[in-house]
Amino acid sequence: MSKTCDHTSVGMLVWKDNTLLLIERGRFPFGFAVPAGHVDGDSTYEESAKRELKEEVGLEIQELKLIAEGRKENQCRRESGTWHYWKIYQVTTIGNINRSKNETKQVGWYTKDQMGELGKKTEKYNNKEISEKEWRQNPGLEPVMYEWFKELRII
């Protein structure tokens, strides 16, 4: 039985030497994104940020700073998952990356130029210039992350 969407999401920006930590999602919604996920009954968004970062990439949060929030129309794989209220945090971390093989295809550090190139691919996907099959095999930024990155002037 599939979970029902709680319409709440957190995303964590982890910067290192002018590069941003991105995951390639292993399942829908496909694309590259910062570590992110649903609040799922945690008592605060901050608790969810800590849980999701640990689950997806094995890092622990040392400092957490809210930098953006708002509603975005974005699909998730859960029932009724057509929009989310997001809180985006900039975080400093401790530990070593240990990615979830269940949730991610890969994890890496990306420059603004590399994220810009992924964003161009997302634009093509949004304009239906890239097929769903091609997108799954070689995606750009997850569409909601593309929106956040534009809004936050990352790309």
Coordinates of N, CA and C in Angstrom, one line a residue:
M1 N 0.8 -1.2 0.0 CA 0.0 0.0 0.0 C 0.9 1.2 0.0
S2 N 0.6 2.2 -0.9 CA 1.4 3.4 -0.9 C 1.0 4.4 0.1
K3 N 2.0 5.2 0.5 CA 1.8 6.2 1.5 C 1.1 7.4 0.9
T4 N 0.3 8.1 1.7 CA -0.3 9.3 1.3 C 0.7 10.5 1.6
C5 N 0.8 11.4 0.6 CA 1.7 12.5 0.8 C 1.2 13.5 1.9
D6 N 2.2 13.9 2.7 CA 1.9 14.9 3.8 C 2.1 16.3 3.3
H7 N 2.5 16.5 2.0 CA 2.6 17.8 1.4 C 3.7 18.7 2.1
T8 N 4.6 18.1 2.8 CA 5.7 18.8 3.5 C 7.0 18.2 3.0
S9 N 8.0 19.1 2.7 CA 9.3 18.6 2.3 C 10.4 19.5 2.8
V10 N 11.6 18.9 3.0 CA 12.8 19.6 3.4 C 13.9 19.3 2.4
G11 N 14.7 20.3 2.2 CA 15.9 20.1 1.3 C 17.1 20.7 2.0
M12 N 18.2 20.1 1.8 CA 19.4 20.5 2.5 C 20.6 20.9 1.5
L13 N 21.0 22.1 1.6 CA 22.2 22.5 0.8 C 23.4 22.3 1.6
V14 N 24.3 21.5 1.0 CA 25.6 21.2 1.7 C 26.7 21.6 0.7
W15 N 27.3 22.7 1.1 CA 28.4 23.3 0.2 C 29.8 22.9 0.7
K16 N 30.7 22.7 -0.2 CA 32.1 22.4 0.1 C 33.0 23.0 -1.0
D17 N 33.8 23.9 -0.7 CA 34.7 24.5 -1.7 C 34.0 25.0 -3.0
N18 N 32.9 25.7 -2.9 CA 32.1 26.2 -4.0 C 31.5 25.1 -4.8
T19 N 31.3 23.9 -4.2 CA 30.5 22.9 -4.9 C 29.4 22.5 -4.0
L20 N 28.3 22.0 -4.6 CA 27.1 21.6 -3.8 C 26.9 20.1 -4.0
L21 N 26.6 19.5 -2.8 CA 26.3 18.0 -2.8 C 25.0 17.8 -3.5
L22 N 25.0 16.9 -4.5 CA 23.8 16.5 -5.2 C 23.7 15.0 -5.2
I23 N 22.4 14.5 -5.2 CA 22.2 13.1 -5.4 C 21.5 13.0 -6.7
E24 N 21.7 11.8 -7.4 CA 20.8 11.5 -8.5 C 19.8 10.5 -7.9
R25 N 18.5 10.9 -8.0 CA 17.5 10.1 -7.4 C 17.4 8.7 -8.1
G26 N 17.2 7.7 -7.4 CA 17.1 6.3 -7.9 C 15.7 5.9 -8.3
R27 N 14.8 6.8 -7.9 CA 13.4 6.5 -8.2 C 12.6 7.8 -8.4
F28 N 11.4 7.8 -8.9 CA 10.6 9.0 -9.1 C 10.5 9.8 -7.9
P29 N 10.6 11.1 -8.0 CA 10.8 11.9 -9.2 C 12.3 11.9 -9.6
F30 N 12.6 11.6 -10.9 CA 14.0 11.4 -11.3 C 14.7 12.8 -11.5
G31 N 16.0 12.8 -11.4 CA 16.8 14.0 -11.6 C 17.8 14.1 -10.5
F32 N 18.6 15.1 -10.6 CA 19.6 15.5 -9.6 C 18.9 16.5 -8.6
A33 N 19.2 16.3 -7.3 CA 18.6 17.2 -6.3 C 19.5 17.2 -5.1
V34 N 19.3 18.2 -4.3 CA 19.9 18.1 -2.9 C 19.3 17.1 -2.1
P35 N 19.9 16.5 -1.1 CA 19.2 15.6 -0.2 C 17.9 16.2 0.3
A36 N 16.9 15.5 0.2 CA 15.5 16.1 0.5 C 14.6 14.9 0.9
G37 N 13.4 15.3 1.5 CA 12.4 14.3 1.7 C 11.2 14.9 2.5
H38 N 10.3 14.1 2.8 CA 9.1 14.4 3.5 C 9.3 14.6 5.0
V39 N 8.5 15.4 5.6 CA 8.6 15.5 7.1 C 8.1 14.2 7.8
D40 N 7.1 13.6 7.2 CA 6.7 12.2 7.7 C 6.5 12.1 9.2
G41 N 5.8 13.0 9.8 CA 5.4 12.8 11.2 C 6.5 13.2 12.2
D42 N 7.6 13.7 11.7 CA 8.6 14.2 12.7 C 8.0 15.5 13.3
S43 N 8.3 15.8 14.5 CA 7.7 17.0 15.1 C 8.1 18.3 14.5
T44 N 9.3 18.4 13.9 CA 9.7 19.6 13.2 C 10.3 19.4 11.9
Y45 N 10.4 20.4 11.0 CA 11.1 20.3 9.8 C 12.6 20.1 10.0
E46 N 13.1 20.7 11.1 CA 14.5 20.5 11.4 C 14.9 19.0 11.7
E47 N 14.0 18.3 12.5 CA 14.2 16.9 12.7 C 14.2 16.1 11.4
S48 N 13.3 16.5 10.5 CA 13.2 15.8 9.2 C 14.5 16.0 8.4
A49 N 15.0 17.3 8.5 CA 16.3 17.6 7.8 C 17.4 16.7 8.2
K50 N 17.5 16.5 9.5 CA 18.6 15.7 10.1 C 18.4 14.2 9.7
R51 N 17.1 13.7 9.8 CA 16.8 12.3 9.4 C 17.1 12.1 7.9
E52 N 16.6 13.0 7.1 CA 16.8 12.7 5.6 C 18.2 12.8 5.2
L53 N 19.0 13.8 5.7 CA 20.4 13.9 5.4 C 21.2 12.6 5.8
K54 N 20.9 12.1 6.9 CA 21.5 10.8 7.4 C 21.1 9.7 6.5
E55 N 19.8 9.6 6.2 CA 19.3 8.4 5.4 C 19.8 8.4 4.0
E56 N 19.9 9.6 3.4 CA 20.2 9.6 2.0 C 21.7 9.6 1.7
V57 N 22.5 10.3 2.6 CA 23.9 10.4 2.3 C 24.8 10.1 3.5
G58 N 24.3 9.8 4.6 CA 25.1 9.4 5.8 C 25.7 10.5 6.5
L59 N 25.4 11.7 6.3 CA 26.0 12.8 7.0 C 25.1 13.3 8.2
E60 N 25.8 13.9 9.2 CA 25.1 14.4 10.3 C 25.2 15.9 10.2
I61 N 24.1 16.6 10.6 CA 24.1 18.1 10.6 C 24.8 18.6 11.8
Q62 N 25.7 19.6 11.6 CA 26.3 20.3 12.7 C 25.6 21.6 12.9
E63 N 25.3 22.3 11.8 CA 24.6 23.6 11.9 C 23.5 23.6 10.8
L64 N 22.4 24.2 11.1 CA 21.2 24.2 10.2 C 20.7 25.6 10.2
K65 N 20.5 26.2 8.9 CA 20.0 27.6 8.8 C 19.0 27.6 7.7
L66 N 17.8 28.0 8.1 CA 16.7 28.1 7.1 C 17.0 29.3 6.1
I67 N 17.0 29.0 4.8 CA 17.3 30.0 3.8 C 16.1 30.3 2.9
A68 N 15.1 29.4 2.8 CA 14.0 29.6 2.0 C 12.8 28.7 2.4
E69 N 11.6 29.1 2.1 CA 10.5 28.2 2.3 C 9.3 28.7 1.4
G70 N 8.5 27.8 1.1 CA 7.3 28.1 0.3 C 6.7 26.9 -0.4
R71 N 5.5 27.1 -1.0 CA 4.8 26.0 -1.7 C 5.3 25.9 -3.1
K72 N 5.5 24.7 -3.5 CA 5.8 24.4 -4.9 C 4.9 23.3 -5.4
E73 N 4.5 23.4 -6.7 CA 3.7 22.4 -7.3 C 4.7 21.4 -7.8
N74 N 4.8 20.2 -7.2 CA 5.7 19.2 -7.7 C 5.2 17.8 -7.3
Q75 N 5.3 16.9 -8.2 CA 4.9 15.6 -8.1 C 5.8 14.8 -7.2
C76 N 5.3 13.9 -6.4 CA 6.1 12.8 -5.8 C 5.4 11.5 -6.1
R77 N 6.0 10.4 -5.6 CA 5.5 9.1 -5.9 C 4.3 8.7 -5.0
R78 N 4.1 9.5 -4.0 CA 3.0 9.2 -3.0 C 1.6 9.6 -3.5
E79 N 0.6 8.9 -3.0 CA -0.8 9.2 -3.3 C -1.1 10.7 -3.0
S80 N -1.7 11.4 -3.9 CA -2.1 12.8 -3.7 C -0.8 13.8 -3.7
G81 N 0.3 13.3 -4.1 CA 1.5 14.1 -4.0 C 1.7 15.0 -5.2
T82 N 1.0 16.1 -5.2 CA 1.1 17.0 -6.3 C 1.7 18.4 -5.9
W83 N 1.8 18.6 -4.7 CA 2.4 19.9 -4.2 C 3.0 19.6 -2.8
H84 N 4.0 20.5 -2.4 CA 4.7 20.4 -1.1 C 5.0 21.8 -0.6
Y85 N 4.9 22.0 0.7 CA 5.4 23.1 1.4 C 6.8 22.8 1.8
W86 N 7.8 23.5 1.2 CA 9.2 23.2 1.4 C 9.9 24.2 2.4
K87 N 10.8 23.6 3.1 CA 11.8 24.4 3.8 C 13.2 24.0 3.4
I88 N 13.9 25.0 2.9 CA 15.3 24.7 2.4 C 16.3 25.3 3.4
Y89 N 17.2 24.4 3.7 CA 18.2 24.7 4.8 C 19.6 24.7 4.2
Q90 N 20.5 25.6 4.6 CA 21.9 25.5 4.4 C 22.5 24.8 5.6
V91 N 23.3 23.8 5.4 CA 23.8 23.0 6.5 C 25.3 22.8 6.4
T92 N 25.9 22.7 7.6 CA 27.2 22.3 7.7 C 27.1 20.9 8.3
T93 N 28.0 20.0 7.9 CA 27.9 18.6 8.3 C 29.2 18.0 8.9
I94 N 29.0 16.9 9.5 CA 30.2 16.1 9.9 C 29.9 14.7 9.5
G95 N 31.0 13.9 9.3 CA 30.9 12.5 8.9 C 31.4 12.4 7.5
N96 N 31.2 11.2 7.0 CA 31.6 10.8 5.6 C 30.4 10.4 4.8
I97 N 30.4 10.7 3.6 CA 29.3 10.4 2.7 C 29.2 8.8 2.6
N98 N 28.0 8.4 2.8 CA 27.6 7.0 2.7 C 26.2 6.9 2.1
R99 N 26.2 6.9 0.8 CA 24.9 7.1 0.1 C 23.9 5.9 0.3
S100 N 22.7 6.2 0.3 CA 21.6 5.2 0.3 C 21.6 4.6 -1.1
K101 N 21.9 3.3 -1.2 CA 21.8 2.7 -2.5 C 20.4 2.4 -3.0
N102 N 19.4 2.5 -2.0 CA 18.0 2.3 -2.3 C 17.4 3.6 -2.9
E103 N 17.9 4.8 -2.4 CA 17.3 6.0 -2.8 C 18.1 6.8 -3.9
T104 N 19.4 6.5 -4.0 CA 20.2 7.3 -4.9 C 20.9 6.4 -5.9
K105 N 21.2 6.9 -7.1 CA 22.0 6.3 -8.1 C 23.5 6.7 -7.9
Q106 N 23.6 7.9 -7.5 CA 25.0 8.5 -7.3 C 24.9 9.7 -6.4
V107 N 26.1 10.1 -5.9 CA 26.2 11.3 -5.1 C 27.5 12.0 -5.5
G108 N 27.5 13.3 -5.6 CA 28.7 14.0 -6.0 C 28.6 15.5 -5.7
W109 N 29.8 16.1 -5.8 CA 29.9 17.6 -5.6 C 29.9 18.2 -7.0
Y110 N 29.1 19.2 -7.1 CA 28.8 19.9 -8.4 C 29.1 21.4 -8.4
T111 N 29.8 21.9 -9.4 CA 30.0 23.3 -9.5 C 28.8 24.0 -10.0
K112 N 28.8 25.3 -9.9 CA 27.6 26.1 -10.4 C 27.5 25.9 -11.9
D113 N 28.7 25.8 -12.6 CA 28.6 25.6 -14.1 C 28.0 24.2 -14.4
Q114 N 28.4 23.2 -13.6 CA 27.8 21.8 -13.9 C 26.3 21.8 -13.6
M115 N 25.9 22.6 -12.5 CA 24.5 22.6 -12.2 C 23.7 23.4 -13.2
G116 N 24.4 24.4 -13.8 CA 23.8 25.1 -14.9 C 23.5 24.2 -16.1
E117 N 24.5 23.4 -16.4 CA 24.3 22.4 -17.5 C 23.1 21.4 -17.2
L118 N 23.0 21.0 -16.0 CA 21.9 20.1 -15.6 C 20.6 20.9 -15.7
G119 N 20.6 22.2 -15.4 CA 19.4 23.0 -15.5 C 19.0 23.1 -16.9
K120 N 19.9 23.3 -17.9 CA 19.6 23.4 -19.3 C 18.8 22.1 -19.8
K121 N 19.3 21.0 -19.3 CA 18.6 19.7 -19.6 C 17.2 19.7 -19.1
T122 N 17.0 20.2 -17.8 CA 15.7 20.3 -17.2 C 14.8 21.2 -18.0
E123 N 15.3 22.3 -18.5 CA 14.5 23.2 -19.4 C 14.0 22.4 -20.6
K124 N 14.9 21.6 -21.2 CA 14.5 20.9 -22.4 C 13.4 19.8 -22.0
Y125 N 13.6 19.2 -20.9 CA 12.6 18.2 -20.4 C 11.3 18.9 -20.2
N126 N 11.3 20.0 -19.5 CA 10.1 20.8 -19.2 C 9.4 21.2 -20.5
N127 N 10.1 21.5 -21.6 CA 9.6 21.9 -22.9 C 9.3 20.7 -23.8
K128 N 9.4 19.5 -23.2 CA 9.0 18.2 -23.9 C 10.0 17.9 -25.1
E129 N 11.2 18.5 -25.0 CA 12.2 18.2 -26.0 C 13.0 16.9 -25.7
I130 N 12.8 16.4 -24.5 CA 13.5 15.2 -24.0 C 12.4 14.2 -23.6
S131 N 12.5 13.0 -24.1 CA 11.5 12.0 -23.8 C 11.6 11.5 -22.3
E132 N 10.6 10.9 -21.8 CA 10.6 10.4 -20.4 C 11.7 9.3 -20.3
K133 N 11.8 8.5 -21.3 CA 12.8 7.4 -21.3 C 14.2 8.0 -21.2
E134 N 14.4 9.0 -22.1 CA 15.8 9.6 -22.1 C 16.0 10.3 -20.8
W135 N 15.0 11.0 -20.2 CA 15.2 11.7 -18.9 C 15.6 10.7 -17.8
R136 N 14.9 9.5 -17.8 CA 15.2 8.5 -16.7 C 16.6 8.0 -16.8
Q137 N 17.1 7.9 -18.1 CA 18.5 7.4 -18.3 C 19.5 8.4 -18.0
N138 N 19.2 9.7 -18.3 CA 20.2 10.8 -18.2 C 19.5 12.1 -17.9
P139 N 19.1 12.2 -16.6 CA 18.3 13.4 -16.2 C 19.2 14.7 -16.0
G140 N 18.4 15.8 -15.9 CA 19.0 17.0 -15.4 C 18.6 17.2 -13.9
L141 N 18.5 18.5 -13.5 CA 18.0 18.7 -12.2 C 16.5 18.3 -12.0
E142 N 16.2 17.7 -10.9 CA 14.8 17.4 -10.6 C 14.0 18.8 -10.8
P143 N 12.9 18.8 -11.5 CA 12.2 20.0 -11.8 C 12.0 21.0 -10.6
V144 N 11.6 20.4 -9.5 CA 11.4 21.3 -8.3 C 12.7 21.9 -7.8
M145 N 13.8 21.2 -7.9 CA 15.1 21.7 -7.6 C 15.5 22.8 -8.5
Y146 N 15.2 22.6 -9.8 CA 15.5 23.6 -10.8 C 14.8 24.9 -10.4
E147 N 13.6 24.8 -10.0 CA 12.9 26.1 -9.5 C 13.5 26.7 -8.3
W148 N 13.9 25.9 -7.3 CA 14.6 26.4 -6.1 C 15.9 27.0 -6.5
F149 N 16.7 26.3 -7.3 CA 18.0 26.8 -7.7 C 17.9 28.1 -8.4
K150 N 16.9 28.3 -9.3 CA 16.7 29.6 -9.9 C 16.3 30.7 -8.9
E151 N 15.4 30.3 -8.0 CA 14.9 31.3 -7.0 C 16.1 31.7 -6.1
L152 N 16.9 30.7 -5.7 CA 18.0 31.0 -4.8 C 19.3 31.5 -5.5
R153 N 19.2 31.7 -6.8 CA 20.3 32.2 -7.7 C 21.5 31.3 -7.6
I154 N 21.3 30.0 -7.5 CA 22.4 29.0 -7.6 C 22.7 28.8 -9.0
I155 N 21.7 28.8 -9.9 CA 21.9 28.8 -11.3 C 21.3 30.0 -12.0

